[in-house]
Tab-separated table of C-alpha atoms and ligand atoms in Angstrom:
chain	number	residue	atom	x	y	z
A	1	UNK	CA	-26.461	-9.694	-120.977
A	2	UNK	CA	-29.133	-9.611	-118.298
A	3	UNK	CA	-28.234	-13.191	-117.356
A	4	UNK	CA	-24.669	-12.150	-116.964
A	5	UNK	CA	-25.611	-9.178	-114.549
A	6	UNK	CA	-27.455	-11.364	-112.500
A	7	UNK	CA	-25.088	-13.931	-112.244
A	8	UNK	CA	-22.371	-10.983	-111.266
A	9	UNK	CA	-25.002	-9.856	-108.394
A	10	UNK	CA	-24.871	-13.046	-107.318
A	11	UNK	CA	-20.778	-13.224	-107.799
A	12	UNK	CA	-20.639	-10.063	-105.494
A	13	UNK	CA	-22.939	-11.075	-103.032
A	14	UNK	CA	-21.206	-14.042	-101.633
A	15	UNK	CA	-17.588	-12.838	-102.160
A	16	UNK	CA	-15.877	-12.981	-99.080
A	17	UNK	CA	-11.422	-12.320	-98.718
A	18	UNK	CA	-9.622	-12.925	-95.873
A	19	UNK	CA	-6.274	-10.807	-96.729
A	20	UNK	CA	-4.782	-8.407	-98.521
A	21	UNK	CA	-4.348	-9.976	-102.024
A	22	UNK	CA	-8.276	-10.986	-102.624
A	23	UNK	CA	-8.997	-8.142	-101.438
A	24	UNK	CA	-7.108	-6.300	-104.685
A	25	UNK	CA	-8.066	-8.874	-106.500
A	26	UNK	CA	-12.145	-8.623	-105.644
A	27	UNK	CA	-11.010	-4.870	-106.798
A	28	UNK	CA	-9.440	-5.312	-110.040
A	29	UNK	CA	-12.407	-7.930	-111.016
A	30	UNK	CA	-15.115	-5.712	-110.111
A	31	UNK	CA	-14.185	-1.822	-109.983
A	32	UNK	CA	-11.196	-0.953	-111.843
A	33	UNK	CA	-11.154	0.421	-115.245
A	34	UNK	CA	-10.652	-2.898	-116.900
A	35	UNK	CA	-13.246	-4.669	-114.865
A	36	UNK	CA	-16.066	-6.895	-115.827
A	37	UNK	CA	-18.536	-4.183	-115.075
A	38	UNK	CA	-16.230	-1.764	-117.024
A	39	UNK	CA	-16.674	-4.154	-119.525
A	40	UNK	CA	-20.414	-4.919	-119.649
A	41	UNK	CA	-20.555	-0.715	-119.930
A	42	UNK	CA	-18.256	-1.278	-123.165
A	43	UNK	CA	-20.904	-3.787	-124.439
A	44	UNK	CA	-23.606	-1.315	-123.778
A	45	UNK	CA	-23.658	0.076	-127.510
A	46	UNK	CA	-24.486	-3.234	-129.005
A	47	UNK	CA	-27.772	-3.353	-127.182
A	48	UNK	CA	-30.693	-2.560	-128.909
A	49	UNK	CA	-31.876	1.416	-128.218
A	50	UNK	CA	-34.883	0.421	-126.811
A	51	UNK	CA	-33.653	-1.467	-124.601
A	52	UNK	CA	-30.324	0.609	-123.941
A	53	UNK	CA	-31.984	2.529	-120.605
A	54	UNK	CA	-33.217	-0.524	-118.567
A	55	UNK	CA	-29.790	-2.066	-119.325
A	56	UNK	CA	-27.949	1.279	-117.992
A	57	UNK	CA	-29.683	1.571	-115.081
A	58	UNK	CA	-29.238	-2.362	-114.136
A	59	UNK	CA	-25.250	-1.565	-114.764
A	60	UNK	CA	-24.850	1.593	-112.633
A	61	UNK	CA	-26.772	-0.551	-109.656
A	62	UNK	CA	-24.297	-3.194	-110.444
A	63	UNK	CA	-21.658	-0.993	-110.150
A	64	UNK	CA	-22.936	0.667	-107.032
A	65	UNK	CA	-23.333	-2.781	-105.354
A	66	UNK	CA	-19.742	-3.544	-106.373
A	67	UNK	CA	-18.382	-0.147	-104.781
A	68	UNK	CA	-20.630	-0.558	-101.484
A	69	UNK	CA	-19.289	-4.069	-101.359
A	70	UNK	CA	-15.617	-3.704	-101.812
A	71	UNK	CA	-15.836	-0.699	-99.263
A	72	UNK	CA	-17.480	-3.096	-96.607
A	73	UNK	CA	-15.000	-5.548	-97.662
A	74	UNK	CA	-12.274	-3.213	-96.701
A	75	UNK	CA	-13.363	-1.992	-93.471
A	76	UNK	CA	-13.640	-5.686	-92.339
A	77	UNK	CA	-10.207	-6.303	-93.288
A	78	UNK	CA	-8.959	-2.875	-91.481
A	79	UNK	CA	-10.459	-4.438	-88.424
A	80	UNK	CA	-8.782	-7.538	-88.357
A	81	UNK	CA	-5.940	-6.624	-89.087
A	82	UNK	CA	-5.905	-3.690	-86.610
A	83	UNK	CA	-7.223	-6.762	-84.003
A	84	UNK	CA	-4.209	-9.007	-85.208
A	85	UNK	CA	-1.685	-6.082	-84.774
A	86	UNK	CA	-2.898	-5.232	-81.702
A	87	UNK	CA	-3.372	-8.841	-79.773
A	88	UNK	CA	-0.456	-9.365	-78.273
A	89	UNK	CA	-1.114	-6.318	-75.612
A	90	UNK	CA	-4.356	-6.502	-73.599
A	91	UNK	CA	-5.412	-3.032	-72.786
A	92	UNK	CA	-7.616	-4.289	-69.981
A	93	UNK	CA	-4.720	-5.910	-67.827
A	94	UNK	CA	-3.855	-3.779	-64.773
A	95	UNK	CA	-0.996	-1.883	-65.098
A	96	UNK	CA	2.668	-3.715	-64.086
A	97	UNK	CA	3.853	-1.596	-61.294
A	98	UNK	CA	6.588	0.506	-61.486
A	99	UNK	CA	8.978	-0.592	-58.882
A	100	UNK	CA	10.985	2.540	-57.069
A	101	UNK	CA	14.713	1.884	-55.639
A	102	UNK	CA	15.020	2.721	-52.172
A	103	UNK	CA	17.806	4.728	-50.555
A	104	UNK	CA	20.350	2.966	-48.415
A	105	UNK	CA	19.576	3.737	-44.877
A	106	UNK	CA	23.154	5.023	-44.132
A	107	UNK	CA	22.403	7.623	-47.301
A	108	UNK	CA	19.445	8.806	-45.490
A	109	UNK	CA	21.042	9.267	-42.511
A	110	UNK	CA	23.875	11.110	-43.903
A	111	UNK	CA	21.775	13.384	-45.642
A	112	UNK	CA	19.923	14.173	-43.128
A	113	UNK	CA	23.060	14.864	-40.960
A	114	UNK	CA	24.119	17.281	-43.180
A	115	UNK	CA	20.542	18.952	-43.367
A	116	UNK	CA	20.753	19.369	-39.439
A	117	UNK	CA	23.933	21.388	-39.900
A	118	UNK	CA	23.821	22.865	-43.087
A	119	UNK	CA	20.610	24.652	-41.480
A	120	UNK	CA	23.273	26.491	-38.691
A	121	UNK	CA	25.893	27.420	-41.107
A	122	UNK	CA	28.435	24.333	-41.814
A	123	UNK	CA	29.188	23.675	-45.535
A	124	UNK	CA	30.412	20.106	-46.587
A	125	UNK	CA	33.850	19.212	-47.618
A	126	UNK	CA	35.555	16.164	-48.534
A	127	UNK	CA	38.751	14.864	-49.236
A	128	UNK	CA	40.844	11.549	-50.702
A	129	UNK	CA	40.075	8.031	-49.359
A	130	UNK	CA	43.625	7.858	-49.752
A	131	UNK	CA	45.944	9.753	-47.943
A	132	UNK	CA	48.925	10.280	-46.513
A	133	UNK	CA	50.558	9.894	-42.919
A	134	UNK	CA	50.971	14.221	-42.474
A	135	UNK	CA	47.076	14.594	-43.125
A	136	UNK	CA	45.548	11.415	-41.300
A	137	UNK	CA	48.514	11.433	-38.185
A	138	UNK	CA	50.920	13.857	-38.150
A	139	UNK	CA	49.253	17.023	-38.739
A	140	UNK	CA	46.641	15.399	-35.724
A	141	UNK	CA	49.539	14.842	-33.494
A	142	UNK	CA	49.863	11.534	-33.666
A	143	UNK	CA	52.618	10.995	-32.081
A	144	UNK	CA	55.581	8.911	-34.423
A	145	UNK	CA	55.273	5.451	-32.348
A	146	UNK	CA	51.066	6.263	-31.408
A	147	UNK	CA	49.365	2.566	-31.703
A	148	UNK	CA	47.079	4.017	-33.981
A	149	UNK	CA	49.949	3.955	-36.611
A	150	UNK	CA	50.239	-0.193	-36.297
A	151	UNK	CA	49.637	-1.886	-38.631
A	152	UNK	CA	46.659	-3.423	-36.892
A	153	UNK	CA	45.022	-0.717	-36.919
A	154	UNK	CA	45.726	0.804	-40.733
A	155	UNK	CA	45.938	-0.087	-44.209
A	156	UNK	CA	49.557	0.976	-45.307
A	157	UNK	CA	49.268	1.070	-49.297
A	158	UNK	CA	52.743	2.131	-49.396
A	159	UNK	CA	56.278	4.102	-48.249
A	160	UNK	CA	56.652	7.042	-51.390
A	161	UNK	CA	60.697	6.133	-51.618
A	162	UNK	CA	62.236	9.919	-51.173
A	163	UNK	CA	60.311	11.418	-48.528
A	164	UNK	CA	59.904	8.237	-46.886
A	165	UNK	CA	55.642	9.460	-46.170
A	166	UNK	CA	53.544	6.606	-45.286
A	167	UNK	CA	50.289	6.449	-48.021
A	168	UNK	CA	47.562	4.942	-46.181
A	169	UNK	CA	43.757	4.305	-46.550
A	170	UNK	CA	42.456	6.952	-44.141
A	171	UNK	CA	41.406	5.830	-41.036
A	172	UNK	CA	39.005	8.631	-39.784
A	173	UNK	CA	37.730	11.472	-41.724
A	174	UNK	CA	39.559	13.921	-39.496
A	175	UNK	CA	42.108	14.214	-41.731
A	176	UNK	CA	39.651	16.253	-43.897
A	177	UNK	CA	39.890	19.082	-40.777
A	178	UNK	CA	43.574	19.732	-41.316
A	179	UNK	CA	43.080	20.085	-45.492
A	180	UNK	CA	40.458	22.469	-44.730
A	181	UNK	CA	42.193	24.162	-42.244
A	182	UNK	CA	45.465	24.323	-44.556
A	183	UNK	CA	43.039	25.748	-47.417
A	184	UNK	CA	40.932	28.048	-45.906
A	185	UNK	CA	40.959	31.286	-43.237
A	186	UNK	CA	38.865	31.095	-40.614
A	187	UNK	CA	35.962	30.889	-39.774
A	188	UNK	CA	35.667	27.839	-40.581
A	189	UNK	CA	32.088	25.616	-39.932
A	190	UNK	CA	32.627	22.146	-42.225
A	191	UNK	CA	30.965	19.081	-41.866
A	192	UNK	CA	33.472	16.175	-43.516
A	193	UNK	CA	31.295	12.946	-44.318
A	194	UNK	CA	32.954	10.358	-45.800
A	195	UNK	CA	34.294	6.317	-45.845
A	196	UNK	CA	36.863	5.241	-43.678
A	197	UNK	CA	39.446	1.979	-43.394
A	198	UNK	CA	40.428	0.211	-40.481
A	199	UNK	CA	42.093	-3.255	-40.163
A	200	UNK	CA	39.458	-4.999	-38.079
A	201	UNK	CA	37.863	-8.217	-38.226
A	202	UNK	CA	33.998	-8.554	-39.607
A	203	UNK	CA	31.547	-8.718	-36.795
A	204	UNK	CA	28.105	-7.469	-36.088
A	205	UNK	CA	29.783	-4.580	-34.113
A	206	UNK	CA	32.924	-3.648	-36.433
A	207	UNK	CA	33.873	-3.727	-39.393
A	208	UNK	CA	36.983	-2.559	-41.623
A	209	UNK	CA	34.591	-0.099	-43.761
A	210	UNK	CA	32.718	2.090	-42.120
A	211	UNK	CA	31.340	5.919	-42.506
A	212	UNK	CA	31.964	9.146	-40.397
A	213	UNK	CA	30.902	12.662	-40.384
A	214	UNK	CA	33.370	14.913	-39.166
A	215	UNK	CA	32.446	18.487	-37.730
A	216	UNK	CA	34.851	21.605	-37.406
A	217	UNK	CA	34.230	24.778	-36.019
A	218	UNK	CA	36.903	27.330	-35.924
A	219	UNK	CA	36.597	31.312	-35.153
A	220	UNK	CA	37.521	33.683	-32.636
A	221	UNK	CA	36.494	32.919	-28.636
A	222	UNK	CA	34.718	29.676	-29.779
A	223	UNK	CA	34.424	28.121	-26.207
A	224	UNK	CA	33.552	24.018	-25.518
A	225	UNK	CA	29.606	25.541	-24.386
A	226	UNK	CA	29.685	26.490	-28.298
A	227	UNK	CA	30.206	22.799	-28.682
A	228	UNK	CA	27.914	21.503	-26.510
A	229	UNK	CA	25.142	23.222	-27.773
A	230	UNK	CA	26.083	22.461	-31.443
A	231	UNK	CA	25.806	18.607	-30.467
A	232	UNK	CA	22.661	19.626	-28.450
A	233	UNK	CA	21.003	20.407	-30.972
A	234	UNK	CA	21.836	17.274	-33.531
A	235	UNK	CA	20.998	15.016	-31.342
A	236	UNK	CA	17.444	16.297	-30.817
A	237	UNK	CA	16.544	17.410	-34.059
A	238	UNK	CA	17.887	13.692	-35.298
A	239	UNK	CA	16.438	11.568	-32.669
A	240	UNK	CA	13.942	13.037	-30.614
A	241	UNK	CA	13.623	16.329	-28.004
A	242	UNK	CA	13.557	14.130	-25.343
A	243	UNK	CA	17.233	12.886	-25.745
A	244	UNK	CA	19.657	13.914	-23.422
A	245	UNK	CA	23.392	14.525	-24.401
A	246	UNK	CA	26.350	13.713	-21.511
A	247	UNK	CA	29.739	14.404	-22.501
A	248	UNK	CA	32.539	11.959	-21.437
A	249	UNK	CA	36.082	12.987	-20.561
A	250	UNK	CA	37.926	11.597	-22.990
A	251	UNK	CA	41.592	11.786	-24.988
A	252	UNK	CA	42.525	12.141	-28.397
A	253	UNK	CA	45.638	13.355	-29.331
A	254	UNK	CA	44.412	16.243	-31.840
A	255	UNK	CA	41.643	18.089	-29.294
A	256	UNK	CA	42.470	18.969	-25.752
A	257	UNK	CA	40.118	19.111	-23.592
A	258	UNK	CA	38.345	15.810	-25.640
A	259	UNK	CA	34.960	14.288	-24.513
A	260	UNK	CA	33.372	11.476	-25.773
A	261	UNK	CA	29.618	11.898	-27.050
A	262	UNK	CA	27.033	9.880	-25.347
A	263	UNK	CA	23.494	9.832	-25.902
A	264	UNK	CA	20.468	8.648	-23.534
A	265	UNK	CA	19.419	5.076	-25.316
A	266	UNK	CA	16.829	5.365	-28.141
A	267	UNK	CA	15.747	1.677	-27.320
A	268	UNK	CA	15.222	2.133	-23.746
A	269	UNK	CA	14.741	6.174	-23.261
A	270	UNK	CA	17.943	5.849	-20.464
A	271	UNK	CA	16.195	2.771	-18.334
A	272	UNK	CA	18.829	0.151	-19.276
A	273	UNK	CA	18.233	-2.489	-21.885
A	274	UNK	CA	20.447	-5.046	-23.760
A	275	UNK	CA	21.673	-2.330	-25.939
A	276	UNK	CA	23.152	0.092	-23.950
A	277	UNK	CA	24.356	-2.623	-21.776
A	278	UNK	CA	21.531	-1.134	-18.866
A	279	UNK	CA	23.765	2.197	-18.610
A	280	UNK	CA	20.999	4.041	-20.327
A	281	UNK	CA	23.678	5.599	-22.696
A	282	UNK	CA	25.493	4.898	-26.064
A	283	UNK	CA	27.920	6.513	-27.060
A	284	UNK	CA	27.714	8.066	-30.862
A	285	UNK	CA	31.610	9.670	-31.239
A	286	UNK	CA	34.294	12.006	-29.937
A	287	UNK	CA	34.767	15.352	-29.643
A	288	UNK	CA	36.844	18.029	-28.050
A	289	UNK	CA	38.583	21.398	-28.572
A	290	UNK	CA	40.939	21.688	-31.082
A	291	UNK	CA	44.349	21.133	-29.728
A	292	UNK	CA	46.732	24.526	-30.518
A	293	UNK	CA	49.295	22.647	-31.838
A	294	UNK	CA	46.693	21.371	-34.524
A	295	UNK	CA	46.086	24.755	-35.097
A	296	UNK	CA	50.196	25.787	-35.647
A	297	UNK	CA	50.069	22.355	-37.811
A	298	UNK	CA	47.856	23.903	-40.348
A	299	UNK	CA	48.991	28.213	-40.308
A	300	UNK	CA	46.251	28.994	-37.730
A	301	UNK	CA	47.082	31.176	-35.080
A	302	UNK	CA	45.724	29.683	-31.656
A	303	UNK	CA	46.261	32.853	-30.387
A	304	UNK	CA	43.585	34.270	-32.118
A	305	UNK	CA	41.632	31.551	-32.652
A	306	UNK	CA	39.768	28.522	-31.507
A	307	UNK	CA	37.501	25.630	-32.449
A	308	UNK	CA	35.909	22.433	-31.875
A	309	UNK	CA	35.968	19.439	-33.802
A	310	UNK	CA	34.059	16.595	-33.519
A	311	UNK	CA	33.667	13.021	-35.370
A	312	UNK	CA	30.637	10.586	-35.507
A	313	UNK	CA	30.060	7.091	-36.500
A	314	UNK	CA	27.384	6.955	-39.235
A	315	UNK	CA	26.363	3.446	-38.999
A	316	UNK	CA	25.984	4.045	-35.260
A	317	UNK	CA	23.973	6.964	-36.042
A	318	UNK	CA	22.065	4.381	-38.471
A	319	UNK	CA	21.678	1.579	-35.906
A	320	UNK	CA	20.468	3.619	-33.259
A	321	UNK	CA	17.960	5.580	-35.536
A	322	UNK	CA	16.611	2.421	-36.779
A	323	UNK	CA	17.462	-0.596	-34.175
A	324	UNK	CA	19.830	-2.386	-36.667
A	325	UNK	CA	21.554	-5.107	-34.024
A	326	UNK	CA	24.434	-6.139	-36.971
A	327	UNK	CA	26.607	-3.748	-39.289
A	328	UNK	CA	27.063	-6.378	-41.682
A	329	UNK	CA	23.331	-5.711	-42.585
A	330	UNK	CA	24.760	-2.479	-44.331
A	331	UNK	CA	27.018	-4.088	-46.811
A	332	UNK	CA	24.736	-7.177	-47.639
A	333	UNK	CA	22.564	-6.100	-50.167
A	334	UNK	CA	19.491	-8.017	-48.728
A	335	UNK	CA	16.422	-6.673	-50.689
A	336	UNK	CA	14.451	-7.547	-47.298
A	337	UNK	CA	16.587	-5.378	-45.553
A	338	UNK	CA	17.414	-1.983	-48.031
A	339	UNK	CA	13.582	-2.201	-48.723
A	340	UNK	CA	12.336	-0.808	-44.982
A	341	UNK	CA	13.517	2.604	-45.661
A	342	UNK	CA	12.555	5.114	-48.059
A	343	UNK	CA	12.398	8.580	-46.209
A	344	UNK	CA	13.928	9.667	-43.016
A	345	UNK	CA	11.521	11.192	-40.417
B	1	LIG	N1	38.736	10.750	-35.307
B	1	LIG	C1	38.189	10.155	-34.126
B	1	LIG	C2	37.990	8.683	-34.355
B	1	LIG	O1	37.978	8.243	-35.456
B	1	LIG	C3	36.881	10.791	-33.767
B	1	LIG	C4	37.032	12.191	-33.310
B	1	LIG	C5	37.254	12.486	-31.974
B	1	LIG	C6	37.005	13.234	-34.195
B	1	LIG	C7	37.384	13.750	-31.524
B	1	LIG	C8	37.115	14.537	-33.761
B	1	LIG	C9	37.321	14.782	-32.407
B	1	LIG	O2	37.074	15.560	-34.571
B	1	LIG	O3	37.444	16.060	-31.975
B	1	LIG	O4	37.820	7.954	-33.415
């Protein structure tokens, strides 16, 4: 029996698994109930009594050494096969990056156009991309043979067959003035961003999809200093308080008297340069005092009421804000490009 002990020390001493399977199996040889030591316990009656003790003792350190061992033997394979589980992500590698979208630029801008007003009391409407001849011309005062109606100029989508309406894609976003106007008592302070449609040719100055912002001011004794000041103050909180604002004569059919909006250059502070074509000026959209009949159009009374209404180009807004020399750098999607801005100062 002693022999056999020994030759199990030696057994457990250099066992050594490498998965799962010996690892049960070094367990069912060794510990479990029907094991070998297990066994040599069984045996222990047929030894003679005087030697019964020693042989007990030798056993239980046999069967200690068999426990310790298969618990080392299982931490070790815990560890590799946590290791193996774990390989295939390194801990240690610097962290991938996680990369932010920008804004467009003509987003920012817009946003922040409607910050500047939203701040003195205008509230933002909107209306349909697609609309028809009454709210884009008519209601303006466009009169029934007015170039603007050519075809040149505007998407027709269609003639509806028993009113004989033009549907159109609109082709400035003051048609949004006169839905407001038909919904709503005065006073009225809206802002009208939006996209509009015009049949032009592609080119780094035009192109037939553009954005506005349209602003309309109606209450009672609202005078064209109310609109000057308005503008006033957009242009210097969105460029700088060194720009100056001149006001062109101007006409458009819906305002009357009608100005067109000039800035001093933000290239060349009003010294001349390439951009402003060495005036010292660009000009960033129209304005003017809402014409009466505009007013009668949409149930206001111009009798007791007045406004001003103005509309702005937002990619000239954009180009000037940024010194973007081609539109076509809007629509592109060039990652170089949308990159460069993430916040508007
Ligand atoms: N709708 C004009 C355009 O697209 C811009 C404009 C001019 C809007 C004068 C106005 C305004 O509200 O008063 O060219």
């Amino acid at each position: 029996m002693k022999e056999k002990v020994a030759a199990l020390i030696q057994e457990i001493e250099n066992a050594t698994i490498d998965n799962h399977d010996a690892l049960e199996a070094f367990r069912i040889k060794y510990i479990s109930r029907k094991s070998v030591v297990a066994e040599l316990f069984g045996n222990l009656k047929d030894v003679a009594p005087e030697e019964r003790k020693g042989m007990g003792q030798l056993l239980n350190e046999l069967k200690n050494m068999a426990n310790d061992k298969f618990k080392n033997l299982s931490s070790q394979m815990e560890q590799t096969t946590t290791k193996v589980a774990h390989s295939p992500v390194d801990l240690t590698l610097p962290p991938v990056p996680n990369s932010l979208g920008t804004r467009h630029p003509l987003n920012l801008v817009r946003g922040r156009i409607i910050e500047i007003f939203e701040r003195i009391g205008f509230n933002v409407s909107e209306g349909p991309e697609i609309e028809d001849d009454w709210h884009n011309f008519s209601a303006l005062n466009f009169p029934e043979n007015h170039p603007a109606r050519e075809m040149q100029d505007t998407f027709f989508i269609e003639k509806v067959a028993d009113t004989g309406r033009e549907i159109a894609l609109r082709t400035h976003t003051s048609s949004v003035q006169v839905r407001v106007m038909e919904g709503e008592k005065p006073p009225i302070r809206t802002l009208s961003p939006g996209r509009v449609f015009r049949n032009e040719a592609i080119s780094a100055r035009a192109h037939c999809v553009f954005h506005q912002v349209e602003g309309l001011y109606i209450n009672k004794n609202v005078s064209f200093a109310d609109l000057k000041q308005t503008l006033y103050h957009f242009v210097k909180e969105m460029f700088s308080k060194d720009t100056k604002i001149r006001f062109r004569p101007s006409f458009f059919p819906f305002t009357e008297p009608s100005a067109e909006i000039d800035i001093s250059c933000q290239i060349c502070n009003g010294a001349g340069c390439n951009i402003c074509k060495y005036s010292g000026w660009v000009e960033i959209g129209g304005s003017g005092m809402v014409d009466p009949q505009v007013l009668i159009n949409c149930n206001i009374d111009p009798e007791e009421y007045t406004g001003f209404a103005f509309g702005m180009g937002i990619e000239r807004i954009t180009m000037l804000k940024y010194q973007i020399k081609d539109l076509r750098l809007f629509t592109e999607n060039d990652i170089r490009f949308l990159q460069q801005f993430s916040v508007i100062s």
